[in-house]
């Protein structure tokens, strides 16, 4: 809402108040002023100058000498550098003694040998705009010597305020003046328009039928005869333009002027163009169309409220008039509509048609049903004054079920409780009265008020408390000393567990990233074209790049690694926690939380081979299991590590290095090396390892309490074993056999070598070497005991894995 | 064992200490004489076998031995340690070579703000709550007193998925979910991701994060809200920060406020960060609207409450001096590592 202060001053005395002060008080009472703009001529003593003659400057190519009629007796000599200076031009003239917008006083001066007795001005020098392309060109009818203020208007300040949706009453200057009146304790001045009516009665020339009371609780129409359409007076045009509304002609300008003044939208029809001299407020019928004033032909649907004449719709009720019934340059009889439409209906229609206007904006927030008549009378009076209009003695006022004023009470105690302070009853009552609330009763417990019709937002006690608070000033609300308050039974461990997972991932050395929840089909197709049907596509996306809700964190993880690599980042270890989305088999929408891990590593300055890259990722997963307190798996009486990887075949993963991840015995997600065809998209030549895990699979043991087991004080004994087995034997097979054979004294198993390609080893076989550590909790193991245990294990390896022990 | 024997032993021990050329040698001497199975403990063990008259004499000599030995040990150790600086080590050693330790994991700046916020409110007894990103119209709008035909919905351009399902535009629906699930009092903080159909630019992102706070109890007031937000502002931004309220409108609070923090950079004098105003707009808050209480089955006559929301990206940008929200979603390693 744009608020020109000069205009606002009509309704409340603003003298002695700076625009800063006004803006600040409005902001701190709930109408946030977002901008303060000065408009109009900021310079002093400027007059219209007429260029009579232009001569070249004898000493400067780029300057010229203009002879200017400034309204005085003798023409002035003015040196000028602008390119558009020419005989006959009317331009602002700053004579000696005038002051420019930047504060400079004009003096007579000699410029390169020519005496200059003033200055011809561009718009920026006057503070009208920042334009300095040439002299400001004034209309031909401007008279030399006439003060410039009369043409461009004197300096003014325009505030732009954000009006929240609950305050339609402040979409008007009177509404804002009322606020300022309360804040600065100054009276509100509302004009009281008096109509002198003549001529025949409206009912004889115009028929109005209100068919839809719900959609339109009140409809008034006033007939004005003898209208002469012409431009509005300059002051009215200027006020409208400063409020952001284009001036058109006196009839339209007055309707806009009154709307900005009081918030009531008005519409003017040309009586001549209404078929049957009739207006009907009704719903549109199937197949009807209407060309609105913006030129668009609109197909109407039943349910849309229209104003129609005897044959067809002539206006979209409360939104926009029709092209074929509006005021023309020769209009003589005007039907002035002032009505109250149901807010939800206007909003629905405006949304459905994608058409919003100053009018619909006000109606959908709630206009003032009681203000309808005043606005009509005010507009008629102004049209009488500026368009020669004569009002009929009567007017149509269809208001079958007058809206009753609400009564709302407020308990003093409740206000004090909610605010944590007490503004005082007298003060609050003063605020209420200033806002137009009628005090019906007041005692020590409460105050009962009647709410004025323009305050649609005041319905309940809480609303009155808010009025008291905002006018009193929220800066006067004390800050209470904070205290800790525990709520028994509030258990947030499931949420905390998820947060804890992130902390532990970072503790493992991974850096956290965050990607958008939106992604593109293109990126997803690159990863896995087979899941297209299950993707959660947005019905109304912002762009193709952000058209799908991500079904997995991996595509963007790889993209992020790729983007970093293309910026010459050599290595990265990332994780992301986030929600993924997909469509369920029955067409529903679902989400779940996941964790992605991505490694792009280059130890030292060299490169890394695929297997090492994969094993680094596995290392992260193993440590993560430990960090998440995953217990060992009990299988066949043996305690195995909680992490299990099983071969799988993900579309995005390199064949053979693609696995399902099980943690603590349950399926947790997937991992693998990204296929080179995908990496090529970002020109990554090194292997990239990624994993994606379900958050729910990570948290079940997080709060498991570790139980202390004594650490043996006795020294441990190491024994190595090296053996040759078939390639098909996995490390996990070896571990399982060792654990099966192991006495309780086996503490630790470390793989330290795998060896192939030797003359000693047949193709298809490999040598593996392990160091086993034995330790007893009760005593120092002797060599013999250790050798015996080690012997069991060697025997087991030979028996179960056909291992050939190397001595 | 005679006292004379002891003094000979002492002589020998001190001499050996003097001869030690390295700290390891010195330690070996210490173990030889004073270790658990050393010579002196062996003597002390046999003290009981001596005639009672001799015991105190031998005991005293043994103690003197210990003391002298310890003194000399210290002297020798100091000397060796001092010398080490001057002695040319066996291998050339460059202490300026880079250290060997794997990189450190860094939390994302948005996550850091969330963690910090949670911790601050944790001290006040707030527990963490969350809700789904795919939210119903009821939880996101209707229950929050934002009916379909009201213009207040216009301020939140929504990604609708179906007629009744949407991507939540705010974390406020978590308020409804928590209140629907348990009786008052309630004291929660709810961090989460939200979505609006905003075209991405330096200050807007179609997905962003909010932290919601809700406190419902008997006699909760605006003064409590101001006090708690002030506590939070100071804990997050610095001990001098002040909080300011401006009246505003939100459908689910009444009275509603917008709150600002005084600028932590310039202390309120005006600078680039606060655009010379001395204040930084943070977000909205207010007293829970009675209609919201009604919608979740709480009695507004018995309970009052405050609610607040805050934009995490905005807090992160202000706190860390980030001038473009898109940097937060670009995940450039050189950007992220700055927040270690």
mmCIF file of C-alpha atoms in Angstrom, chain A residues 236-406:
data_model
loop_
_atom_site.group_PDB
_atom_site.id
_atom_site.type_symbol
_atom_site.label_atom_id
_atom_site.label_comp_id
_atom_site.label_asym_id
_atom_site.label_seq_id
_atom_site.Cartn_x
_atom_site.Cartn_y
_atom_site.Cartn_z
ATOM 1 C CA UNK A 236 -6.276 14.444 -8.028
ATOM 2 C CA UNK A 237 -4.211 12.940 -10.825
ATOM 3 C CA UNK A 238 -1.078 13.623 -8.844
ATOM 4 C CA UNK A 239 -2.434 12.006 -5.679
ATOM 5 C CA UNK A 240 -3.538 8.932 -7.613
ATOM 6 C CA UNK A 241 -0.220 8.598 -9.369
ATOM 7 C CA UNK A 242 1.699 8.941 -6.127
ATOM 8 C CA UNK A 243 -0.494 6.194 -4.679
ATOM 9 C CA UNK A 244 0.447 4.019 -7.646
ATOM 10 C CA UNK A 245 -2.773 4.287 -9.674
ATOM 11 C CA UNK A 246 -2.793 5.566 -13.245
ATOM 12 C CA UNK A 247 -5.083 8.531 -13.897
ATOM 13 C CA UNK A 248 -7.577 7.885 -16.716
ATOM 14 C CA UNK A 249 -10.542 10.261 -16.683
ATOM 15 C CA UNK A 250 -12.563 12.030 -14.038
ATOM 16 C CA UNK A 251 -15.191 9.286 -13.637
ATOM 17 C CA UNK A 252 -12.738 6.417 -13.302
ATOM 18 C CA UNK A 253 -10.319 8.528 -11.260
ATOM 19 C CA UNK A 254 -12.996 9.392 -8.714
ATOM 20 C CA UNK A 255 -13.906 5.742 -8.205
ATOM 21 C CA UNK A 256 -10.230 4.948 -7.615
ATOM 22 C CA UNK A 257 -9.755 8.006 -5.458
ATOM 23 C CA UNK A 258 -12.587 7.011 -3.149
ATOM 24 C CA UNK A 259 -11.366 3.405 -3.041
ATOM 25 C CA UNK A 260 -7.918 4.552 -1.916
ATOM 26 C CA UNK A 261 -9.529 6.944 0.508
ATOM 27 C CA UNK A 262 -11.871 4.543 2.298
ATOM 28 C CA UNK A 263 -11.088 1.060 0.965
ATOM 29 C CA UNK A 264 -14.424 0.538 -0.762
ATOM 30 C CA UNK A 265 -14.037 -0.492 -4.428
ATOM 31 C CA UNK A 266 -16.487 1.221 -6.763
ATOM 32 C CA UNK A 267 -17.449 0.646 -10.350
ATOM 33 C CA UNK A 268 -19.018 2.955 -12.925
ATOM 34 C CA UNK A 269 -21.298 1.694 -15.727
ATOM 35 C CA UNK A 270 -22.549 3.713 -18.665
ATOM 36 C CA UNK A 271 -26.342 3.510 -18.309
ATOM 37 C CA UNK A 272 -26.717 3.725 -22.066
ATOM 38 C CA UNK A 273 -24.769 0.490 -22.496
ATOM 39 C CA UNK A 274 -26.828 -1.561 -20.023
ATOM 40 C CA UNK A 275 -29.439 -3.517 -21.956
ATOM 41 C CA UNK A 276 -32.900 -3.100 -20.547
ATOM 42 C CA UNK A 277 -31.714 -0.417 -18.101
ATOM 43 C CA UNK A 278 -31.223 -3.184 -15.630
ATOM 44 C CA UNK A 279 -28.603 -4.723 -13.333
ATOM 45 C CA UNK A 280 -28.894 -8.231 -11.922
ATOM 46 C CA UNK A 281 -26.529 -9.657 -9.339
ATOM 47 C CA UNK A 282 -26.502 -13.360 -10.138
ATOM 48 C CA UNK A 283 -24.348 -16.406 -10.794
ATOM 49 C CA UNK A 284 -23.018 -16.925 -14.302
ATOM 50 C CA UNK A 285 -24.668 -19.505 -16.517
ATOM 51 C CA UNK A 286 -22.966 -22.252 -18.443
ATOM 52 C CA UNK A 287 -21.534 -20.941 -21.700
ATOM 53 C CA UNK A 288 -21.575 -17.248 -20.838
ATOM 54 C CA UNK A 289 -18.510 -15.144 -21.615
ATOM 55 C CA UNK A 290 -17.358 -11.683 -20.639
ATOM 56 C CA UNK A 291 -14.664 -9.451 -22.052
ATOM 57 C CA UNK A 292 -13.117 -7.801 -19.012
ATOM 58 C CA UNK A 293 -11.534 -4.345 -18.996
ATOM 59 C CA UNK A 294 -8.081 -5.867 -19.481
ATOM 60 C CA UNK A 295 -9.274 -6.986 -22.928
ATOM 61 C CA UNK A 296 -9.366 -10.710 -22.146
ATOM 62 C CA UNK A 297 -12.473 -12.658 -23.138
ATOM 63 C CA UNK A 298 -13.274 -14.937 -20.238
ATOM 64 C CA UNK A 299 -15.358 -18.076 -20.261
ATOM 65 C CA UNK A 300 -17.537 -18.046 -17.164
ATOM 66 C CA UNK A 301 -18.595 -21.053 -15.166
ATOM 67 C CA UNK A 302 -21.661 -21.412 -13.002
ATOM 68 C CA UNK A 303 -20.778 -20.369 -9.490
ATOM 69 C CA UNK A 304 -19.009 -17.198 -10.576
ATOM 70 C CA UNK A 305 -20.862 -14.162 -9.309
ATOM 71 C CA UNK A 306 -21.516 -11.586 -12.006
ATOM 72 C CA UNK A 307 -23.311 -8.310 -12.490
ATOM 73 C CA UNK A 308 -25.505 -8.682 -15.567
ATOM 74 C CA UNK A 309 -27.869 -6.485 -17.495
ATOM 75 C CA UNK A 310 -31.071 -7.821 -18.997
ATOM 76 C CA UNK A 311 -29.117 -10.032 -21.403
ATOM 77 C CA UNK A 312 -25.545 -10.740 -20.430
ATOM 78 C CA UNK A 313 -22.908 -10.353 -17.745
ATOM 79 C CA UNK A 314 -21.430 -6.856 -17.685
ATOM 80 C CA UNK A 315 -18.956 -7.250 -14.815
ATOM 81 C CA UNK A 316 -17.186 -9.881 -12.729
ATOM 82 C CA UNK A 317 -18.579 -9.023 -9.326
ATOM 83 C CA UNK A 318 -15.927 -7.410 -7.132
ATOM 84 C CA UNK A 319 -13.108 -8.179 -9.522
ATOM 85 C CA UNK A 320 -13.309 -6.309 -12.809
ATOM 86 C CA UNK A 321 -15.819 -4.565 -15.030
ATOM 87 C CA UNK A 322 -16.671 -5.518 -18.576
ATOM 88 C CA UNK A 323 -15.363 -3.818 -21.696
ATOM 89 C CA UNK A 324 -18.838 -3.342 -23.155
ATOM 90 C CA UNK A 325 -20.489 -1.527 -20.282
ATOM 91 C CA UNK A 326 -17.761 0.816 -19.042
ATOM 92 C CA UNK A 327 -17.504 4.569 -19.227
ATOM 93 C CA UNK A 328 -16.653 6.099 -22.622
ATOM 94 C CA UNK A 329 -15.541 9.605 -23.514
ATOM 95 C CA UNK A 330 -19.117 10.597 -24.305
ATOM 96 C CA UNK A 331 -20.795 8.919 -21.380
ATOM 97 C CA UNK A 332 -23.461 11.159 -19.873
ATOM 98 C CA UNK A 333 -25.305 8.915 -17.427
ATOM 99 C CA UNK A 334 -23.317 6.845 -14.990
ATOM 100 C CA UNK A 335 -24.497 4.010 -12.783
ATOM 101 C CA UNK A 336 -22.229 3.993 -9.758
ATOM 102 C CA UNK A 337 -21.962 0.614 -8.071
ATOM 103 C CA UNK A 338 -20.910 0.308 -4.438
ATOM 104 C CA UNK A 339 -21.372 -3.141 -2.966
ATOM 105 C CA UNK A 340 -20.210 -5.642 -0.411
ATOM 106 C CA UNK A 341 -19.280 -9.091 -1.748
ATOM 107 C CA UNK A 342 -18.597 -12.218 0.212
ATOM 108 C CA UNK A 343 -14.789 -12.476 0.676
ATOM 109 C CA UNK A 344 -14.363 -16.244 0.148
ATOM 110 C CA UNK A 345 -16.401 -16.170 -3.052
ATOM 111 C CA UNK A 346 -14.379 -13.330 -4.554
ATOM 112 C CA UNK A 347 -11.162 -15.070 -3.632
ATOM 113 C CA UNK A 348 -12.285 -18.321 -5.177
ATOM 114 C CA UNK A 349 -13.288 -16.653 -8.431
ATOM 115 C CA UNK A 350 -10.143 -14.561 -8.552
ATOM 116 C CA UNK A 351 -7.999 -17.685 -8.052
ATOM 117 C CA UNK A 352 -9.984 -19.708 -10.570
ATOM 118 C CA UNK A 353 -9.676 -17.028 -13.262
ATOM 119 C CA UNK A 354 -6.129 -16.082 -12.331
ATOM 120 C CA UNK A 355 -7.305 -12.479 -12.221
ATOM 121 C CA UNK A 356 -6.572 -10.169 -9.345
ATOM 122 C CA UNK A 357 -7.281 -6.447 -9.045
ATOM 123 C CA UNK A 358 -7.177 -3.650 -6.491
ATOM 124 C CA UNK A 359 -10.861 -4.369 -6.069
ATOM 125 C CA UNK A 360 -10.661 -8.149 -5.591
ATOM 126 C CA UNK A 361 -7.669 -7.685 -3.272
ATOM 127 C CA UNK A 362 -9.855 -5.631 -0.936
ATOM 128 C CA UNK A 363 -13.059 -7.651 -1.234
ATOM 129 C CA UNK A 364 -11.356 -10.989 -0.594
ATOM 130 C CA UNK A 365 -9.815 -9.624 2.594
ATOM 131 C CA UNK A 366 -13.109 -8.117 3.674
ATOM 132 C CA UNK A 367 -14.585 -4.702 2.864
ATOM 133 C CA UNK A 368 -16.856 -2.716 5.165
ATOM 134 C CA UNK A 369 -20.549 -3.521 4.570
ATOM 135 C CA UNK A 370 -21.568 -0.353 6.397
ATOM 136 C CA UNK A 371 -19.137 1.818 4.446
ATOM 137 C CA UNK A 372 -20.834 1.067 1.137
ATOM 138 C CA UNK A 373 -23.228 4.006 1.250
ATOM 139 C CA UNK A 374 -20.637 6.557 2.380
ATOM 140 C CA UNK A 375 -18.323 5.623 -0.477
ATOM 141 C CA UNK A 376 -21.122 5.950 -3.010
ATOM 142 C CA UNK A 377 -22.150 9.344 -1.633
ATOM 143 C CA UNK A 378 -18.559 10.554 -1.517
ATOM 144 C CA UNK A 379 -17.918 9.536 -5.121
ATOM 145 C CA UNK A 380 -21.173 11.127 -6.255
ATOM 146 C CA UNK A 381 -20.242 14.371 -4.531
ATOM 147 C CA UNK A 382 -16.786 14.408 -6.125
ATOM 148 C CA UNK A 383 -18.288 13.659 -9.543
ATOM 149 C CA UNK A 384 -20.712 16.497 -8.952
ATOM 150 C CA UNK A 385 -17.770 18.765 -8.296
ATOM 151 C CA UNK A 386 -15.399 17.582 -11.032
ATOM 152 C CA UNK A 387 -17.612 15.994 -13.715
ATOM 153 C CA UNK A 388 -20.765 18.044 -13.495
ATOM 154 C CA UNK A 389 -22.743 15.010 -12.362
ATOM 155 C CA UNK A 390 -26.189 15.397 -10.877
ATOM 156 C CA UNK A 391 -27.353 12.681 -8.528
ATOM 157 C CA UNK A 392 -30.892 11.393 -8.414
ATOM 158 C CA UNK A 393 -32.635 11.968 -5.075
ATOM 159 C CA UNK A 394 -32.825 8.214 -4.440
ATOM 160 C CA UNK A 395 -30.542 5.267 -4.986
ATOM 161 C CA UNK A 396 -30.837 1.497 -4.946
ATOM 162 C CA UNK A 397 -29.712 -0.036 -1.662
ATOM 163 C CA UNK A 398 -30.359 -3.755 -1.505
ATOM 164 C CA UNK A 399 -29.279 -4.974 1.917
ATOM 165 C CA UNK A 400 -31.750 -7.668 2.851
ATOM 166 C CA UNK A 401 -29.969 -8.952 5.950
ATOM 167 C CA UNK A 402 -27.833 -6.238 7.507
ATOM 168 C CA UNK A 403 -24.658 -7.557 9.058
ATOM 169 C CA UNK A 404 -24.899 -7.088 12.793
ATOM 170 C CA UNK A 405 -21.988 -5.673 14.679
ATOM 171 C CA UNK A 406 -20.097 -8.146 16.808
#
